[in-house]
Short mmCIF file of C-alpha atoms in Angstrom, two decimals:
data_model
loop_
_atom_site.label_atom_id
_atom_site.label_comp_id
_atom_site.label_asym_id
_atom_site.label_seq_id
_atom_site.Cartn_x
_atom_site.Cartn_y
_atom_site.Cartn_z
CA MET S 1 -54.97 124.27 -11.15
CA LYS S 2 -55.67 126.43 -7.79
CA ARG S 3 -54.04 129.66 -7.22
CA LYS S 4 -52.01 129.24 -4.05
CA LEU S 5 -53.17 132.11 -1.24
CA THR S 6 -51.02 132.43 2.03
CA ILE S 7 -52.74 134.46 4.72
CA LEU S 8 -50.55 135.57 7.45
CA GLY S 9 -51.79 136.15 10.64
CA ALA S 10 -54.94 133.95 11.95
CA GLY S 11 -57.04 136.66 13.84
CA GLU S 12 -60.48 137.78 12.84
CA SER S 13 -59.20 139.70 9.66
CA GLY S 14 -57.12 136.55 8.47
CA THR S 15 -59.42 133.92 9.19
CA GLY S 16 -62.47 135.78 7.56
CA ALA S 17 -59.63 136.03 4.62
CA ALA S 18 -58.95 132.29 4.59
CA LEU S 19 -62.53 131.08 4.83
CA LEU S 20 -63.13 133.56 1.49
CA GLY S 21 -60.37 132.02 -0.19
CA LYS S 22 -61.74 128.86 0.29
CA ALA S 23 -65.15 129.78 -0.54
CA LYS S 24 -63.89 131.51 -4.14
CA GLY S 25 -61.47 128.23 -4.82
CA TYR S 26 -57.98 129.23 -3.68
CA ASP S 27 -55.55 126.58 -2.36
CA VAL S 28 -55.29 128.23 1.28
CA PHE S 29 -52.90 128.06 3.78
CA VAL S 30 -52.23 130.19 7.05
CA SER S 31 -49.36 130.95 8.77
CA ASP S 32 -49.11 132.54 12.32
CA MET S 33 -45.74 133.07 14.60
CA GLY S 34 -48.08 133.65 17.60
CA GLN S 35 -50.47 130.82 18.92
CA ILE S 36 -53.94 130.78 17.16
CA LYS S 37 -57.06 131.46 19.37
CA ALA S 38 -59.05 128.19 19.92
CA GLN S 39 -62.06 129.52 18.07
CA TYR S 40 -59.91 130.36 14.86
CA VAL S 41 -58.29 126.76 15.36
CA GLN S 42 -61.55 125.10 15.15
CA GLU S 43 -63.02 127.07 12.04
CA LEU S 44 -60.00 126.22 10.14
CA GLU S 45 -60.07 122.86 10.76
CA ALA S 46 -63.57 122.58 10.70
CA ASN S 47 -63.27 124.22 6.68
CA ASP S 48 -60.30 122.11 5.97
CA ILE S 49 -57.56 124.69 5.92
CA GLU S 50 -54.08 124.03 6.16
CA PHE S 51 -52.46 126.26 8.93
CA GLU S 52 -49.77 126.36 11.28
CA SER S 53 -48.65 128.73 14.58
CA GLY S 54 -45.30 129.43 15.67
CA LYS S 55 -43.69 129.84 13.07
CA HIS S 56 -43.44 130.70 8.90
CA SER S 57 -42.51 128.46 6.35
CA GLU S 58 -40.86 130.55 4.43
CA ASP S 59 -40.09 128.33 1.13
CA ARG S 60 -43.98 127.18 1.01
CA ILE S 61 -45.10 130.86 1.80
CA LEU S 62 -42.67 132.64 -0.95
CA GLU S 63 -44.28 130.12 -3.75
CA SER S 64 -47.62 132.03 -2.93
CA ASP S 65 -49.54 133.73 -6.04
CA LEU S 66 -50.84 135.99 -3.23
CA VAL S 67 -50.40 136.85 0.09
CA ILE S 68 -52.66 138.58 2.20
CA LYS S 69 -51.13 140.17 5.72
CA SER S 70 -52.47 141.18 8.99
CA PRO S 71 -52.24 144.77 9.08
CA GLY S 72 -50.21 144.05 12.35
CA ILE S 73 -47.28 143.08 10.35
CA PRO S 74 -45.03 145.57 9.32
CA GLU S 75 -43.25 146.44 6.02
CA SER S 76 -40.01 145.97 7.66
CA ALA S 77 -40.48 142.30 8.89
CA PRO S 78 -37.98 140.13 7.05
CA LEU S 79 -40.57 137.74 5.51
CA ILE S 80 -41.90 140.66 4.02
CA LYS S 81 -38.88 141.98 2.96
CA LYS S 82 -38.20 138.34 1.06
CA LEU S 83 -41.74 138.58 -0.30
CA ARG S 84 -41.44 142.05 -1.94
CA ALA S 85 -38.26 141.02 -3.43
CA LYS S 86 -39.32 138.14 -5.11
CA GLY S 87 -42.17 140.00 -6.35
CA ASN S 88 -45.13 138.29 -4.89
CA LEU S 89 -48.12 139.97 -4.88
CA ILE S 90 -49.17 141.23 -0.93
CA ILE S 91 -52.31 143.20 -0.16
CA GLY S 92 -54.65 142.96 3.03
CA GLU S 93 -57.93 141.51 4.12
CA ILE S 94 -59.92 144.89 3.16
CA GLU S 95 -58.51 144.85 -0.54
CA PHE S 96 -59.11 141.11 -0.92
CA ALA S 97 -63.00 141.00 0.43
CA ALA S 98 -63.72 144.52 -1.63
CA ARG S 99 -62.91 142.28 -4.82
CA HIS S 100 -65.46 139.96 -3.97
CA THR S 101 -68.79 142.11 -3.49
CA ALA S 102 -70.47 144.74 -5.42
CA ALA S 103 -71.83 146.17 -2.71
CA LYS S 104 -71.44 150.10 -1.66
CA LEU S 105 -68.49 151.02 0.72
CA ILE S 106 -68.26 154.10 3.26
CA GLY S 107 -64.71 154.12 4.61
CA ILE S 108 -63.51 156.03 7.98
CA THR S 109 -60.26 156.38 9.47
CA GLY S 110 -58.66 159.03 11.71
CA THR S 111 -56.25 159.48 14.76
CA ASN S 112 -59.26 159.38 17.35
CA GLY S 113 -63.00 158.94 16.88
CA LYS S 114 -62.98 156.07 14.14
CA THR S 115 -64.89 153.56 16.21
CA THR S 116 -67.53 155.81 17.54
CA THR S 117 -67.97 157.33 14.04
CA THR S 118 -68.09 154.03 12.48
CA LEU S 119 -70.74 152.48 14.96
CA LEU S 120 -72.99 155.51 14.44
CA THR S 121 -72.91 155.55 10.95
CA TYR S 122 -73.80 152.24 10.41
CA HIS S 123 -76.56 152.87 12.95
CA LEU S 124 -78.04 155.73 11.03
CA LEU S 125 -78.11 153.56 8.00
CA LYS S 126 -79.86 150.99 9.98
CA GLU S 127 -82.23 153.50 11.28
CA GLY S 128 -82.52 154.77 7.90
CA GLY S 129 -83.94 150.98 6.76
CA PHE S 130 -80.46 150.23 4.87
CA ASN S 131 -79.39 146.61 4.47
CA VAL S 132 -75.73 147.36 5.85
CA GLY S 133 -73.09 145.41 7.50
CA LEU S 134 -70.00 146.77 9.58
CA GLY S 135 -66.34 145.69 9.48
CA GLY S 136 -62.93 146.72 9.03
CA ASN S 137 -61.57 147.30 12.22
CA VAL S 138 -64.76 146.58 14.32
CA GLY S 139 -67.00 143.85 14.53
CA LYS S 140 -66.67 140.92 12.16
CA SER S 141 -64.18 140.62 8.99
CA LEU S 142 -65.74 142.13 6.10
CA ALA S 143 -63.97 138.95 4.21
CA ARG S 144 -66.07 136.82 6.05
CA GLN S 145 -69.28 138.48 5.53
CA VAL S 146 -68.85 138.87 1.99
CA ILE S 147 -69.07 135.36 1.81
CA GLU S 148 -72.60 135.38 1.90
CA ASP S 149 -72.28 139.16 0.74
CA GLN S 150 -76.03 139.77 1.78
CA HIS S 151 -75.89 143.72 2.23
CA ASP S 152 -76.12 146.56 -0.25
CA TRP S 153 -73.59 148.53 2.31
CA TYR S 154 -70.64 148.40 4.57
CA VAL S 155 -69.84 150.82 6.86
CA LEU S 156 -65.61 150.35 7.54
CA GLU S 157 -63.28 151.50 10.17
CA LEU S 158 -60.05 151.55 8.32
CA SER S 159 -56.88 151.66 10.18
CA SER S 160 -53.66 153.36 8.63
CA PHE S 161 -52.17 149.87 8.84
CA GLN S 162 -55.48 149.08 6.67
CA LEU S 163 -55.16 151.87 4.43
CA ASP S 164 -51.57 151.14 3.77
CA ASP S 165 -52.31 147.31 2.06
CA CYS S 166 -55.53 148.64 -0.41
CA TYR S 167 -54.45 149.48 -4.01
CA GLU S 168 -57.76 149.12 -6.06
CA LEU S 169 -59.94 149.47 -3.19
CA LYS S 170 -62.76 151.53 -4.33
CA LEU S 171 -65.12 153.47 -1.72
CA ASN S 172 -68.25 155.42 -2.44
CA ILE S 173 -67.76 157.87 0.55
CA ALA S 174 -64.65 158.38 2.60
CA VAL S 175 -64.31 160.11 6.26
CA VAL S 176 -60.89 161.49 7.49
CA LEU S 177 -61.41 162.62 11.02
CA ASN S 178 -58.45 164.05 12.00
CA ILE S 179 -54.84 163.48 12.22
CA THR S 180 -52.34 163.82 14.93
CA PRO S 181 -49.30 161.81 15.87
CA ASP S 182 -49.60 158.13 16.47
CA HIS S 183 -48.00 155.05 15.79
CA LEU S 184 -44.74 156.57 14.15
CA ASP S 185 -42.66 153.85 15.44
CA ARG S 186 -44.53 152.18 12.14
CA TYR S 187 -43.25 155.01 10.23
CA ASP S 188 -40.04 155.75 10.68
CA HIS S 189 -40.81 157.99 12.93
CA ASN S 190 -41.94 160.37 10.41
CA PHE S 191 -45.01 162.42 10.85
CA GLU S 192 -45.59 163.13 7.23
CA LYS S 193 -45.74 159.50 6.04
CA TYR S 194 -48.32 158.95 8.73
CA ILE S 195 -50.21 161.53 7.31
CA ALA S 196 -49.89 160.19 3.88
CA SER S 197 -51.12 156.91 5.03
CA LYS S 198 -54.10 158.25 6.40
CA MET S 199 -55.06 161.15 3.39
CA ARG S 200 -54.59 157.79 1.02
CA ILE S 201 -57.82 156.81 1.69
CA PHE S 202 -59.05 159.51 -0.60
CA HIS S 203 -56.92 157.84 -3.56
CA LEU S 204 -59.09 154.88 -2.45
CA VAL S 205 -62.76 156.20 -3.48
CA HIS S 206 -64.27 156.23 -6.69
CA LEU S 207 -63.94 159.59 -9.19
CA GLY S 208 -66.92 161.32 -8.94
CA GLY S 209 -67.48 159.99 -4.91
CA HIS S 210 -67.40 161.66 -1.74
CA ALA S 211 -64.66 162.79 0.39
CA ILE S 212 -66.07 164.32 3.98
CA TYR S 213 -63.00 165.47 5.95
CA TRP S 214 -62.58 168.26 9.24
CA ASN S 215 -62.12 171.42 7.97
CA ASP S 216 -60.07 172.67 11.16
CA ASP S 217 -57.55 169.78 10.97
CA HIS S 218 -54.25 171.76 9.69
CA GLN S 219 -52.60 168.09 8.39
CA ILE S 220 -55.68 167.43 6.14
CA GLY S 221 -56.36 170.88 4.91
CA LYS S 222 -53.04 171.28 3.66
CA ASN S 223 -53.39 168.26 1.86
CA ILE S 224 -56.84 167.77 0.70
CA SER S 225 -56.66 169.72 -2.44
CA LYS S 226 -54.07 166.86 -3.93
CA ALA S 227 -55.67 163.60 -1.96
CA ALA S 228 -59.38 164.66 -2.97
CA ARG S 229 -59.02 165.36 -6.67
CA GLY S 230 -61.99 164.49 -9.07
CA LEU S 231 -63.91 163.61 -5.72
CA LYS S 232 -67.09 165.67 -4.05
CA VAL S 233 -65.71 167.17 -1.13
CA HIS S 234 -67.56 168.04 2.35
CA PRO S 235 -65.84 170.05 4.85
CA TYR S 236 -66.92 170.52 8.49
CA SER S 237 -66.54 172.07 11.20
CA LEU S 238 -68.52 173.31 14.41
CA GLY S 239 -69.19 176.71 15.17
CA GLY S 240 -68.87 178.13 11.86
CA ASP S 241 -72.49 179.18 12.05
CA ALA S 242 -73.69 181.73 14.63
CA SER S 243 -77.34 179.93 14.45
CA GLU S 244 -75.56 176.61 15.66
CA ILE S 245 -74.18 178.32 18.92
CA ASN S 246 -77.40 180.40 19.46
CA ASN S 247 -79.69 177.45 18.90
CA ASP S 248 -77.44 174.97 20.48
CA ARG S 249 -77.84 172.58 17.06
CA LEU S 250 -75.78 170.86 15.21
CA PHE S 251 -76.23 171.74 11.59
CA PHE S 252 -75.13 170.30 8.24
CA THR S 253 -75.72 170.50 4.46
CA PRO S 254 -74.93 167.88 2.21
CA LEU S 255 -76.03 167.92 -1.05
CA ASN S 256 -77.41 171.38 0.01
CA VAL S 257 -80.08 170.73 2.41
CA GLU S 258 -79.72 171.52 5.60
CA VAL S 259 -79.94 169.11 8.40
CA SER S 260 -80.51 169.93 11.97
CA ALA S 261 -80.37 168.10 15.26
CA PRO S 262 -80.29 169.51 18.86
CA ARG S 263 -77.32 168.68 20.55
CA ALA S 264 -79.16 167.95 23.88
CA GLY S 265 -80.61 164.71 22.11
CA ILE S 266 -77.66 163.44 20.62
CA SER S 267 -76.50 160.41 22.94
CA ILE S 268 -72.91 160.57 22.61
CA LYS S 269 -71.44 163.70 24.57
CA GLY S 270 -68.78 166.09 24.48
CA GLN S 271 -67.36 168.51 21.54
CA HIS S 272 -65.60 165.98 19.94
CA ASN S 273 -68.64 163.77 19.45
CA MET S 274 -70.08 166.62 17.77
CA LEU S 275 -67.59 166.61 15.22
CA ASN S 276 -68.01 162.44 15.17
CA ALA S 277 -71.38 162.98 14.92
CA LYS S 278 -71.61 165.59 12.03
CA ALA S 279 -69.30 163.30 9.83
CA ALA S 280 -71.46 160.27 10.42
CA GLY S 281 -74.34 162.29 9.75
CA TYR S 282 -72.79 163.80 6.60
CA ALA S 283 -71.76 160.09 5.66
CA ALA S 284 -75.68 158.86 6.46
CA SER S 285 -77.25 161.76 4.28
CA LEU S 286 -74.85 161.30 1.32
CA ALA S 287 -75.78 157.68 1.03
CA GLY S 288 -79.45 158.64 1.09
CA VAL S 289 -80.55 158.09 4.98
CA SER S 290 -83.52 160.84 5.47
CA ASP S 291 -83.00 163.80 7.87
CA GLU S 292 -85.76 162.06 10.27
CA ALA S 293 -83.95 158.77 10.19
CA ILE S 294 -80.46 160.45 10.98
CA VAL S 295 -82.16 162.77 13.92
CA ARG S 296 -83.62 159.71 15.42
CA GLY S 297 -80.60 157.87 15.18
CA PHE S 298 -78.43 160.02 17.00
CA LYS S 299 -81.32 160.29 20.01
CA ASN S 300 -80.71 155.98 20.36
CA PHE S 301 -77.42 155.57 19.46
CA LYS S 302 -75.71 153.46 22.01
CA ASN S 303 -71.50 154.24 21.87
CA ALA S 304 -69.08 150.40 22.37
CA PRO S 305 -67.44 150.34 25.37
CA HIS S 306 -64.31 151.69 27.14
CA ARG S 307 -65.39 155.40 25.47
CA LEU S 308 -66.55 157.98 27.88
CA GLU S 309 -68.86 155.05 29.17
CA PRO S 310 -70.85 156.24 32.42
CA VAL S 311 -70.63 152.96 34.75
CA ARG S 312 -71.98 153.91 37.85
CA GLU S 313 -72.77 156.82 40.57
CA ILE S 314 -71.40 156.54 43.59
CA ASN S 315 -72.10 159.07 46.72
CA GLY S 316 -73.05 161.40 44.27
CA ALA S 317 -69.71 161.14 42.22
CA LYS S 318 -70.11 159.58 38.55
CA TYR S 319 -67.67 156.85 37.34
CA ILE S 320 -66.51 157.09 33.88
CA ASN S 321 -64.75 154.40 31.94
CA ASP S 322 -62.89 155.95 29.00
CA SER S 323 -59.95 153.01 28.51
CA LYS S 324 -59.75 153.61 25.03
CA ALA S 325 -58.22 156.77 25.53
CA THR S 326 -54.64 155.73 24.74
CA ASN S 327 -53.16 158.99 23.59
CA VAL S 328 -53.48 162.96 25.06
CA ASP S 329 -55.36 163.90 21.83
CA SER S 330 -58.12 161.26 23.10
CA VAL S 331 -57.58 162.70 27.07
CA TYR S 332 -58.39 166.69 25.97
CA TYR S 333 -61.80 165.18 24.31
CA ALA S 334 -62.68 163.40 27.80
CA LEU S 335 -61.68 166.44 29.77
CA ASP S 336 -63.25 168.87 28.07
CA ALA S 337 -66.40 166.80 27.75
CA VAL S 338 -66.52 166.50 31.43
CA ASP S 339 -68.55 169.25 33.22
CA ALA S 340 -67.55 168.63 36.71
CA PRO S 341 -64.40 168.90 39.37
CA ILE S 342 -62.88 165.53 37.99
CA VAL S 343 -60.59 163.02 40.03
CA TRP S 344 -58.42 161.82 36.65
CA ILE S 345 -56.76 158.29 36.59
CA ALA S 346 -54.20 158.15 34.10
CA GLY S 347 -51.08 156.30 32.98
CA GLY S 348 -49.29 152.71 31.71
CA VAL S 349 -47.02 152.84 28.88
CA ASP S 350 -46.21 156.30 27.59
CA LYS S 351 -46.10 156.46 23.67
CA GLY S 352 -44.23 159.79 23.70
CA ASN S 353 -46.77 161.75 25.18
CA ASP S 354 -46.41 165.85 25.22
CA TYR S 355 -48.70 166.69 28.37
CA SER S 356 -48.27 170.42 27.72
CA LEU S 357 -51.08 169.93 25.01
CA ILE S 358 -53.37 169.62 27.99
CA GLN S 359 -52.15 171.60 30.81
CA ALA S 360 -54.90 174.08 30.65
CA LEU S 361 -57.98 171.80 31.05
CA VAL S 362 -56.08 169.98 33.73
CA GLN S 363 -55.45 172.91 35.50
CA ASN S 364 -59.05 174.00 35.27
CA LYS S 365 -60.93 170.62 35.98
CA VAL S 366 -58.59 168.38 37.66
CA LYS S 367 -58.87 168.10 41.42
CA GLY S 368 -56.87 164.90 42.01
CA LEU S 369 -54.63 162.92 39.55
CA ILE S 370 -53.66 159.07 40.18
CA CYS S 371 -51.00 157.77 38.53
CA LEU S 372 -51.69 154.20 37.51
CA GLY S 373 -48.54 152.32 36.32
CA LYS S 374 -45.16 150.66 36.44
CA ASP S 375 -43.29 154.24 35.90
CA ASN S 376 -45.40 157.03 36.69
CA SER S 377 -42.42 159.68 36.86
CA LYS S 378 -43.65 161.39 33.71
CA LEU S 379 -47.16 161.87 34.64
CA PHE S 380 -45.74 163.46 38.26
CA THR S 381 -43.36 165.91 36.53
CA ALA S 382 -45.95 166.97 34.19
CA PHE S 383 -48.65 167.81 36.65
CA GLU S 384 -47.04 168.15 40.26
CA ASN S 385 -47.24 171.71 40.05
CA ILE S 386 -50.74 171.71 38.61
CA VAL S 387 -52.96 169.32 40.33
CA PRO S 388 -53.63 169.86 44.23
CA SER S 389 -53.24 166.08 45.02
CA ILE S 390 -51.42 163.34 43.12
CA GLN S 391 -51.09 160.23 43.94
CA ALA S 392 -49.49 157.16 42.44
CA THR S 393 -50.03 153.15 42.41
CA ASP S 394 -49.57 150.34 40.17
CA ASP S 395 -52.70 148.60 41.33
CA LEU S 396 -56.32 149.20 39.66
CA ILE S 397 -57.96 148.29 42.83
CA LYS S 398 -56.31 150.86 45.27
CA ALA S 399 -56.22 153.56 42.30
CA ILE S 400 -60.04 153.33 42.41
CA ARG S 401 -60.02 153.54 46.27
CA MET S 402 -57.86 156.48 46.22
CA ALA S 403 -60.06 158.18 43.70
CA LYS S 404 -63.20 157.38 45.88
CA ASP S 405 -61.38 158.82 48.82
CA LEU S 406 -60.83 162.28 46.62
CA ALA S 407 -64.26 162.09 45.01
CA ALA S 408 -67.09 164.44 46.45
CA PRO S 409 -70.91 164.65 45.63
CA GLY S 410 -70.93 166.23 42.12
CA ASP S 411 -67.63 165.29 40.84
CA THR S 412 -66.50 162.44 38.21
CA VAL S 413 -63.89 160.14 38.33
CA LEU S 414 -62.36 159.62 34.50
CA LEU S 415 -60.29 156.82 33.98
CA SER S 416 -58.76 158.17 30.64
CA PRO S 417 -55.16 157.08 30.54
CA ALA S 418 -53.13 158.67 27.88
CA CYS S 419 -51.20 155.84 27.61
CA ALA S 420 -50.88 152.23 26.64
CA SER S 421 -52.16 149.14 28.97
CA PHE S 422 -49.73 146.76 28.52
CA ASP S 423 -47.28 147.09 31.90
CA LEU S 424 -50.67 145.99 33.53
CA PHE S 425 -53.19 144.83 31.54
CA LYS S 426 -53.52 142.56 28.58
CA ASN S 427 -54.99 145.59 26.45
CA TYR S 428 -57.26 148.79 26.63
CA GLU S 429 -60.41 146.37 26.87
CA ASP S 430 -59.24 144.55 29.77
CA ARG S 431 -58.37 147.80 31.55
CA GLY S 432 -61.65 149.03 30.78
CA ASP S 433 -63.66 145.69 31.86
CA GLN S 434 -61.42 145.57 35.11
CA PHE S 435 -62.27 149.13 36.16
CA ARG S 436 -66.20 148.57 35.42
CA LYS S 437 -65.98 145.18 37.72
CA ILE S 438 -64.04 146.88 40.43
CA VAL S 439 -66.34 150.14 40.25
CA MET S 440 -69.30 148.08 40.30
CA GLU S 441 -68.26 145.91 43.16
CA LEU S 442 -67.56 149.06 45.47
CA ALA S 443 -69.32 149.32 48.47
CA ILE S 444 -71.28 152.65 48.93
#
């Protein structure tokens, strides 16, 4: 008799898990409280997988032998509580997929920089000639790829939500980039619970495997000895070596072999991206990528959209799309990376931001602030005595025109919102896409 597998959520990860479950002989049922995208409906129908949308048939779901839930469903959801009380086994798509592959795994987490570092690590392995797949919170679901299982390595971007649903996942290399407050509504507004979720990645590494972490992060530092027990630890930082500063090169020494690359030759810019590059370089080197391939990969890497993405130059002013910057920490890195007077477009749905963390940078670099959102009062209050010119609108076209009027030759117009996008846009991608389109259509 086939084991009953229920997938809660029919996005990319859920549909991938359903397809893998079908391939492995499970009796698969997919249930989504929302509307399932047409592309996933077509896949489920084409593979004769039963599904429902707009509801959860609880009686049927409670009879499952195994439940795979979307990372977006919290433990506090009533259905999850009922499943837990009944003793049903609940795991995530990553955990399920990893059980069906013998490939080596690199897992990367952190509050900021996950996608960039994951994409760069993947790129470095490809540059080194590795047969490597990309998955987790970016690209195609790991489960979907494991059906064919044609890769020797997978590089995975892992959110705290995904890590929470992993129990027996065995990574070969794990990276924690940084930990700052985020998603605290999911963790009972308890920062320590969020920290524990991030540090959990080191408990999911093969004994004797590798733990890479940013040495200057206080939260990681105070937890690393316990979390990475039995692992080979590789801390990294910037500026720890005088030669690194004097020669303007990026140094790291995995496995006692020094590797260096000229910072000017690294395609991604800014201090935060030097840290991301260092983490990716460590991971790639530990995986066996040659020094030459790493340096070459640093030069020709192209980052994902919406992350300090250059869009266009108009009348001598550069326009940069950093729509992915949905918290203050990300904006700090963006402001720090721009070496020019800034006209800053920010705002949206505030996530409990503490703007005091960037006041000094704003005072030194920002000549104008365009507040873009339904409620701009908090931004106004934070910067009205610091920025020479502040304007507000809830219209992106108007915001860009205001910025164009303020920007002089040599300035940078920077969309780096510090906030979620849901008051005016579908998501940060929609916000960034609209920004890019409007800027490209602007008359000079």
